[in-house]
Amino acid sequence: MKLKICGISTISDILELSKMNIDYLGFVTDTISKRYVKDEFINIAKKISEKPIVSVKVNGKISELIEKAKYADLLQIHRVLSDSELEELNSYDKRIILYVPASEKYLAYLNKAIRYSDMILLDSPKKGVQIDLNFARKIAKEYDVGIGGGININNIDKVIEIDPKWIDISSGVEVYPGKKDTQKVIEIVRRVKV
């Protein structure tokens, strides 16, 4: 099971997390987030970490998102895309993580998204709300998906039991938005990477 720690915004966290058994480091490069870092911060991360770097974007045209994330190893688009935007992804040679809201309402979108990316993030439809673990369990039985949304020390074992392809954690391991709590991350890594 792979692990992504997202919402990183400090150099000290890049250095600390790079020493751990974490598979992806995520940086929110969209001004919509309180964990926002400039696109240039990705270049710094790439220079000081050998971990794959994910640039997380929400708003913008697909072509602009791809261009702005050119130095990241992966681009995560954290919104539901239109059919034409999904189709446009085929025009680019960039590894993409696609967000899919964890809701029955988005099953048709999930079935489309899996045709355009091998990394689907099933995440809570509302910020700050824990993902519906029963729904996530049902989907993870049929699809190779990552799971995110309100995951922390108190519920990580329930998420691990679902056996997703990967786990995405941000606020659940923070001291404050963008600053990671190293001890919480160590504990998450210990449980995920047994």
mmCIF file of C-alpha atoms in Angstrom:
data_model
loop_
_atom_site.group_PDB
_atom_site.id
_atom_site.type_symbol
_atom_site.label_atom_id
_atom_site.label_comp_id
_atom_site.label_asym_id
_atom_site.label_seq_id
_atom_site.Cartn_x
_atom_site.Cartn_y
_atom_site.Cartn_z
ATOM 1 C CA MET A 1 0.000 0.000 0.000
ATOM 2 C CA LYS A 2 1.388 3.364 -0.994
ATOM 3 C CA LEU A 3 1.232 6.548 1.055
ATOM 4 C CA LYS A 4 0.993 10.189 -0.004
ATOM 5 C CA ILE A 5 1.418 13.014 2.465
ATOM 6 C CA CYS A 6 -0.170 16.120 1.005
ATOM 7 C CA GLY A 7 -0.386 19.815 1.801
ATOM 8 C CA ILE A 8 3.334 20.183 2.505
ATOM 9 C CA SER A 9 4.442 23.809 2.649
ATOM 10 C CA THR A 10 7.756 23.932 4.511
ATOM 11 C CA ILE A 11 11.295 22.967 3.578
ATOM 12 C CA SER A 12 11.793 21.336 6.968
ATOM 13 C CA ASP A 13 8.837 19.024 6.286
ATOM 14 C CA ILE A 14 10.211 18.115 2.856
ATOM 15 C CA LEU A 15 13.517 17.152 4.472
ATOM 16 C CA GLU A 16 11.912 15.154 7.314
ATOM 17 C CA LEU A 17 9.308 13.366 5.194
ATOM 18 C CA SER A 18 11.881 12.486 2.538
ATOM 19 C CA LYS A 19 13.659 10.304 5.124
ATOM 20 C CA MET A 20 10.486 8.274 5.748
ATOM 21 C CA ASN A 21 8.855 5.401 3.905
ATOM 22 C CA ILE A 22 6.422 7.700 2.096
ATOM 23 C CA ASP A 23 5.749 7.189 -1.596
ATOM 24 C CA TYR A 24 4.590 10.650 -2.711
ATOM 25 C CA LEU A 25 4.977 14.203 -1.402
ATOM 26 C CA GLY A 26 2.043 16.469 -2.264
ATOM 27 C CA PHE A 27 2.066 20.250 -2.656
ATOM 28 C CA VAL A 28 -1.076 22.308 -3.192
ATOM 29 C CA THR A 29 -0.118 24.821 -5.867
ATOM 30 C CA ASP A 30 -3.548 26.380 -6.185
ATOM 31 C CA THR A 31 -4.337 29.629 -4.393
ATOM 32 C CA ILE A 32 -7.709 28.244 -3.316
ATOM 33 C CA SER A 33 -6.007 26.366 -0.456
ATOM 34 C CA LYS A 34 -4.677 27.537 2.891
ATOM 35 C CA ARG A 35 -1.816 25.093 2.203
ATOM 36 C CA TYR A 36 -0.908 26.932 -1.008
ATOM 37 C CA VAL A 37 2.685 27.062 -2.174
ATOM 38 C CA LYS A 38 3.951 28.704 -5.350
ATOM 39 C CA ASP A 39 4.727 26.528 -8.350
ATOM 40 C CA GLU A 40 8.400 27.451 -7.865
ATOM 41 C CA PHE A 41 8.359 25.610 -4.531
ATOM 42 C CA ILE A 42 8.086 22.370 -6.545
ATOM 43 C CA ASN A 43 11.560 23.099 -7.967
ATOM 44 C CA ILE A 44 12.945 23.420 -4.444
ATOM 45 C CA ALA A 45 11.269 20.168 -3.425
ATOM 46 C CA LYS A 46 12.716 18.370 -6.459
ATOM 47 C CA LYS A 47 16.221 19.551 -5.550
ATOM 48 C CA ILE A 48 16.083 18.336 -1.945
ATOM 49 C CA SER A 49 13.968 15.181 -2.212
ATOM 50 C CA GLU A 50 14.153 12.061 -4.340
ATOM 51 C CA LYS A 51 10.495 11.233 -3.625
ATOM 52 C CA PRO A 52 7.962 11.665 -6.425
ATOM 53 C CA ILE A 53 6.464 15.150 -6.191
ATOM 54 C CA VAL A 54 2.759 15.806 -6.766
ATOM 55 C CA SER A 55 1.444 19.246 -7.693
ATOM 56 C CA VAL A 56 -2.201 19.564 -6.625
ATOM 57 C CA LYS A 57 -4.319 21.964 -8.665
ATOM 58 C CA VAL A 58 -8.021 22.773 -8.610
ATOM 59 C CA ASN A 59 -8.784 25.633 -10.974
ATOM 60 C CA GLY A 60 -7.680 26.388 -14.516
ATOM 61 C CA LYS A 61 -7.694 25.032 -18.032
ATOM 62 C CA ILE A 62 -6.116 21.612 -18.465
ATOM 63 C CA SER A 63 -3.342 23.012 -20.666
ATOM 64 C CA GLU A 64 -2.475 25.619 -18.012
ATOM 65 C CA LEU A 65 -2.483 23.040 -15.211
ATOM 66 C CA ILE A 66 -0.157 20.756 -17.168
ATOM 67 C CA GLU A 67 2.198 23.632 -17.992
ATOM 68 C CA LYS A 68 2.329 24.923 -14.413
ATOM 69 C CA ALA A 69 2.983 21.418 -13.073
ATOM 70 C CA LYS A 70 5.770 20.685 -15.565
ATOM 71 C CA TYR A 71 8.418 20.185 -12.869
ATOM 72 C CA ALA A 72 6.265 17.882 -10.727
ATOM 73 C CA ASP A 73 6.318 14.134 -11.290
ATOM 74 C CA LEU A 74 2.533 13.968 -11.097
ATOM 75 C CA LEU A 75 -0.338 16.419 -11.390
ATOM 76 C CA GLN A 76 -3.381 15.912 -9.179
ATOM 77 C CA ILE A 77 -6.492 17.663 -10.436
ATOM 78 C CA HIS A 78 -8.768 18.032 -7.448
ATOM 79 C CA ARG A 79 -12.096 18.733 -9.098
ATOM 80 C CA VAL A 80 -14.585 16.881 -11.262
ATOM 81 C CA LEU A 81 -13.656 17.301 -14.922
ATOM 82 C CA SER A 82 -15.974 17.637 -17.886
ATOM 83 C CA ASP A 83 -15.957 14.944 -20.578
ATOM 84 C CA SER A 84 -13.973 17.236 -22.879
ATOM 85 C CA GLU A 85 -11.394 17.931 -20.140
ATOM 86 C CA LEU A 86 -10.992 14.201 -19.510
ATOM 87 C CA GLU A 87 -10.522 13.671 -23.234
ATOM 88 C CA GLU A 88 -7.948 16.477 -23.347
ATOM 89 C CA LEU A 89 -5.785 14.594 -20.832
ATOM 90 C CA ASN A 90 -4.939 12.154 -23.626
ATOM 91 C CA SER A 91 -3.070 14.981 -25.389
ATOM 92 C CA TYR A 92 -0.418 15.141 -22.688
ATOM 93 C CA ASP A 93 2.347 12.898 -21.477
ATOM 94 C CA LYS A 94 1.860 13.665 -17.792
ATOM 95 C CA ARG A 95 0.945 11.260 -15.011
ATOM 96 C CA ILE A 96 -2.353 12.475 -13.543
ATOM 97 C CA ILE A 97 -4.165 11.791 -10.284
ATOM 98 C CA LEU A 98 -7.888 12.361 -10.709
ATOM 99 C CA TYR A 99 -10.134 13.265 -7.791
ATOM 100 C CA VAL A 100 -13.472 11.485 -7.594
ATOM 101 C CA PRO A 101 -15.953 12.457 -4.859
ATOM 102 C CA ALA A 102 -16.793 9.482 -2.623
ATOM 103 C CA SER A 103 -20.507 9.410 -3.340
ATOM 104 C CA GLU A 104 -22.965 7.188 -5.213
ATOM 105 C CA LYS A 105 -23.799 10.306 -7.208
ATOM 106 C CA TYR A 106 -20.333 10.150 -8.860
ATOM 107 C CA LEU A 107 -20.190 6.461 -9.858
ATOM 108 C CA ALA A 108 -20.655 7.312 -13.542
ATOM 109 C CA TYR A 109 -17.806 9.839 -13.276
ATOM 110 C CA LEU A 110 -15.599 7.222 -11.587
ATOM 111 C CA ASN A 111 -16.203 4.862 -14.506
ATOM 112 C CA LYS A 112 -15.100 7.606 -16.905
ATOM 113 C CA ALA A 113 -12.101 8.739 -14.836
ATOM 114 C CA ILE A 114 -10.536 5.277 -14.657
ATOM 115 C CA ARG A 115 -10.183 5.345 -18.442
ATOM 116 C CA TYR A 116 -7.939 8.413 -18.226
ATOM 117 C CA SER A 117 -5.783 7.733 -15.167
ATOM 118 C CA ASP A 118 -4.395 4.788 -13.250
ATOM 119 C CA MET A 119 -4.412 6.919 -10.086
ATOM 120 C CA ILE A 120 -7.896 7.756 -8.859
ATOM 121 C CA LEU A 121 -8.286 9.498 -5.505
ATOM 122 C CA LEU A 122 -11.597 8.712 -3.865
ATOM 123 C CA ASP A 123 -11.997 11.626 -1.462
ATOM 124 C CA SER A 124 -14.686 13.248 0.613
ATOM 125 C CA PRO A 125 -17.046 15.438 -1.430
ATOM 126 C CA LYS A 126 -16.775 18.096 1.317
ATOM 127 C CA LYS A 127 -13.582 19.552 2.770
ATOM 128 C CA GLY A 128 -12.991 18.667 6.393
ATOM 129 C CA VAL A 129 -15.435 15.765 6.334
ATOM 130 C CA GLN A 130 -14.245 12.195 6.732
ATOM 131 C CA ILE A 131 -14.758 9.967 3.719
ATOM 132 C CA ASP A 132 -17.644 7.510 3.976
ATOM 133 C CA LEU A 133 -15.642 4.366 4.763
ATOM 134 C CA ASN A 134 -18.504 2.017 3.826
ATOM 135 C CA PHE A 135 -18.717 3.584 0.382
ATOM 136 C CA ALA A 136 -14.909 3.530 0.043
ATOM 137 C CA ARG A 137 -14.846 -0.167 0.996
ATOM 138 C CA LYS A 138 -17.423 -0.973 -1.683
ATOM 139 C CA ILE A 139 -15.505 0.917 -4.382
ATOM 140 C CA ALA A 140 -12.067 -0.429 -3.356
ATOM 141 C CA LYS A 141 -13.351 -3.989 -3.839
ATOM 142 C CA GLU A 142 -14.008 -3.241 -7.515
ATOM 143 C CA TYR A 143 -11.402 -0.606 -8.399
ATOM 144 C CA ASP A 144 -7.761 0.190 -7.617
ATOM 145 C CA VAL A 145 -8.266 3.559 -5.935
ATOM 146 C CA GLY A 146 -6.528 5.747 -3.427
ATOM 147 C CA ILE A 147 -8.486 6.982 -0.431
ATOM 148 C CA GLY A 148 -8.312 10.405 1.196
ATOM 149 C CA GLY A 149 -10.502 12.638 3.303
ATOM 150 C CA GLY A 150 -10.323 13.099 7.050
ATOM 151 C CA ILE A 151 -7.808 10.309 7.613
ATOM 152 C CA ASN A 152 -5.847 10.520 10.866
ATOM 153 C CA ILE A 153 -4.321 8.435 13.667
ATOM 154 C CA ASN A 154 -7.782 7.595 15.035
ATOM 155 C CA ASN A 155 -9.177 6.050 11.848
ATOM 156 C CA ILE A 156 -6.120 4.943 9.844
ATOM 157 C CA ASP A 157 -6.564 1.287 10.832
ATOM 158 C CA LYS A 158 -10.123 1.263 9.409
ATOM 159 C CA VAL A 159 -8.794 2.745 6.160
ATOM 160 C CA ILE A 160 -5.997 0.159 5.983
ATOM 161 C CA GLU A 161 -8.592 -2.627 6.400
ATOM 162 C CA ILE A 162 -10.247 -1.411 3.179
ATOM 163 C CA ASP A 163 -6.941 -2.174 1.398
ATOM 164 C CA PRO A 164 -6.845 0.745 -1.035
ATOM 165 C CA LYS A 165 -4.069 1.065 -3.613
ATOM 166 C CA TRP A 166 -2.817 4.124 -1.714
ATOM 167 C CA ILE A 167 -3.725 6.494 1.103
ATOM 168 C CA ASP A 168 -3.651 10.295 0.888
ATOM 169 C CA ILE A 169 -3.354 12.242 4.149
ATOM 170 C CA SER A 170 -3.061 15.978 4.743
ATOM 171 C CA SER A 171 -4.834 17.652 7.672
ATOM 172 C CA GLY A 172 -4.818 14.461 9.751
ATOM 173 C CA VAL A 173 -1.067 14.793 10.337
ATOM 174 C CA GLU A 174 -0.815 18.552 10.832
ATOM 175 C CA VAL A 175 0.140 20.897 13.619
ATOM 176 C CA TYR A 176 -1.575 23.648 11.608
ATOM 177 C CA PRO A 177 -2.446 23.900 7.887
ATOM 178 C CA GLY A 178 0.694 23.144 5.887
ATOM 179 C CA LYS A 179 2.925 22.181 8.845
ATOM 180 C CA LYS A 180 3.197 18.451 9.412
ATOM 181 C CA ASP A 181 3.502 16.784 12.810
ATOM 182 C CA THR A 182 6.477 14.461 12.366
ATOM 183 C CA GLN A 183 5.394 12.128 15.182
ATOM 184 C CA LYS A 184 1.935 11.670 13.678
ATOM 185 C CA VAL A 185 3.467 10.958 10.267
ATOM 186 C CA ILE A 186 5.865 8.423 11.810
ATOM 187 C CA GLU A 187 2.912 6.653 13.430
ATOM 188 C CA ILE A 188 0.901 6.641 10.191
ATOM 189 C CA VAL A 189 3.892 5.248 8.285
ATOM 190 C CA ARG A 190 4.401 2.568 10.952
ATOM 191 C CA ARG A 191 0.795 1.404 10.573
ATOM 192 C CA VAL A 192 0.545 1.633 6.782
ATOM 193 C CA LYS A 193 3.924 0.104 5.964
ATOM 194 C CA VAL A 194 3.860 -3.038 8.141
#
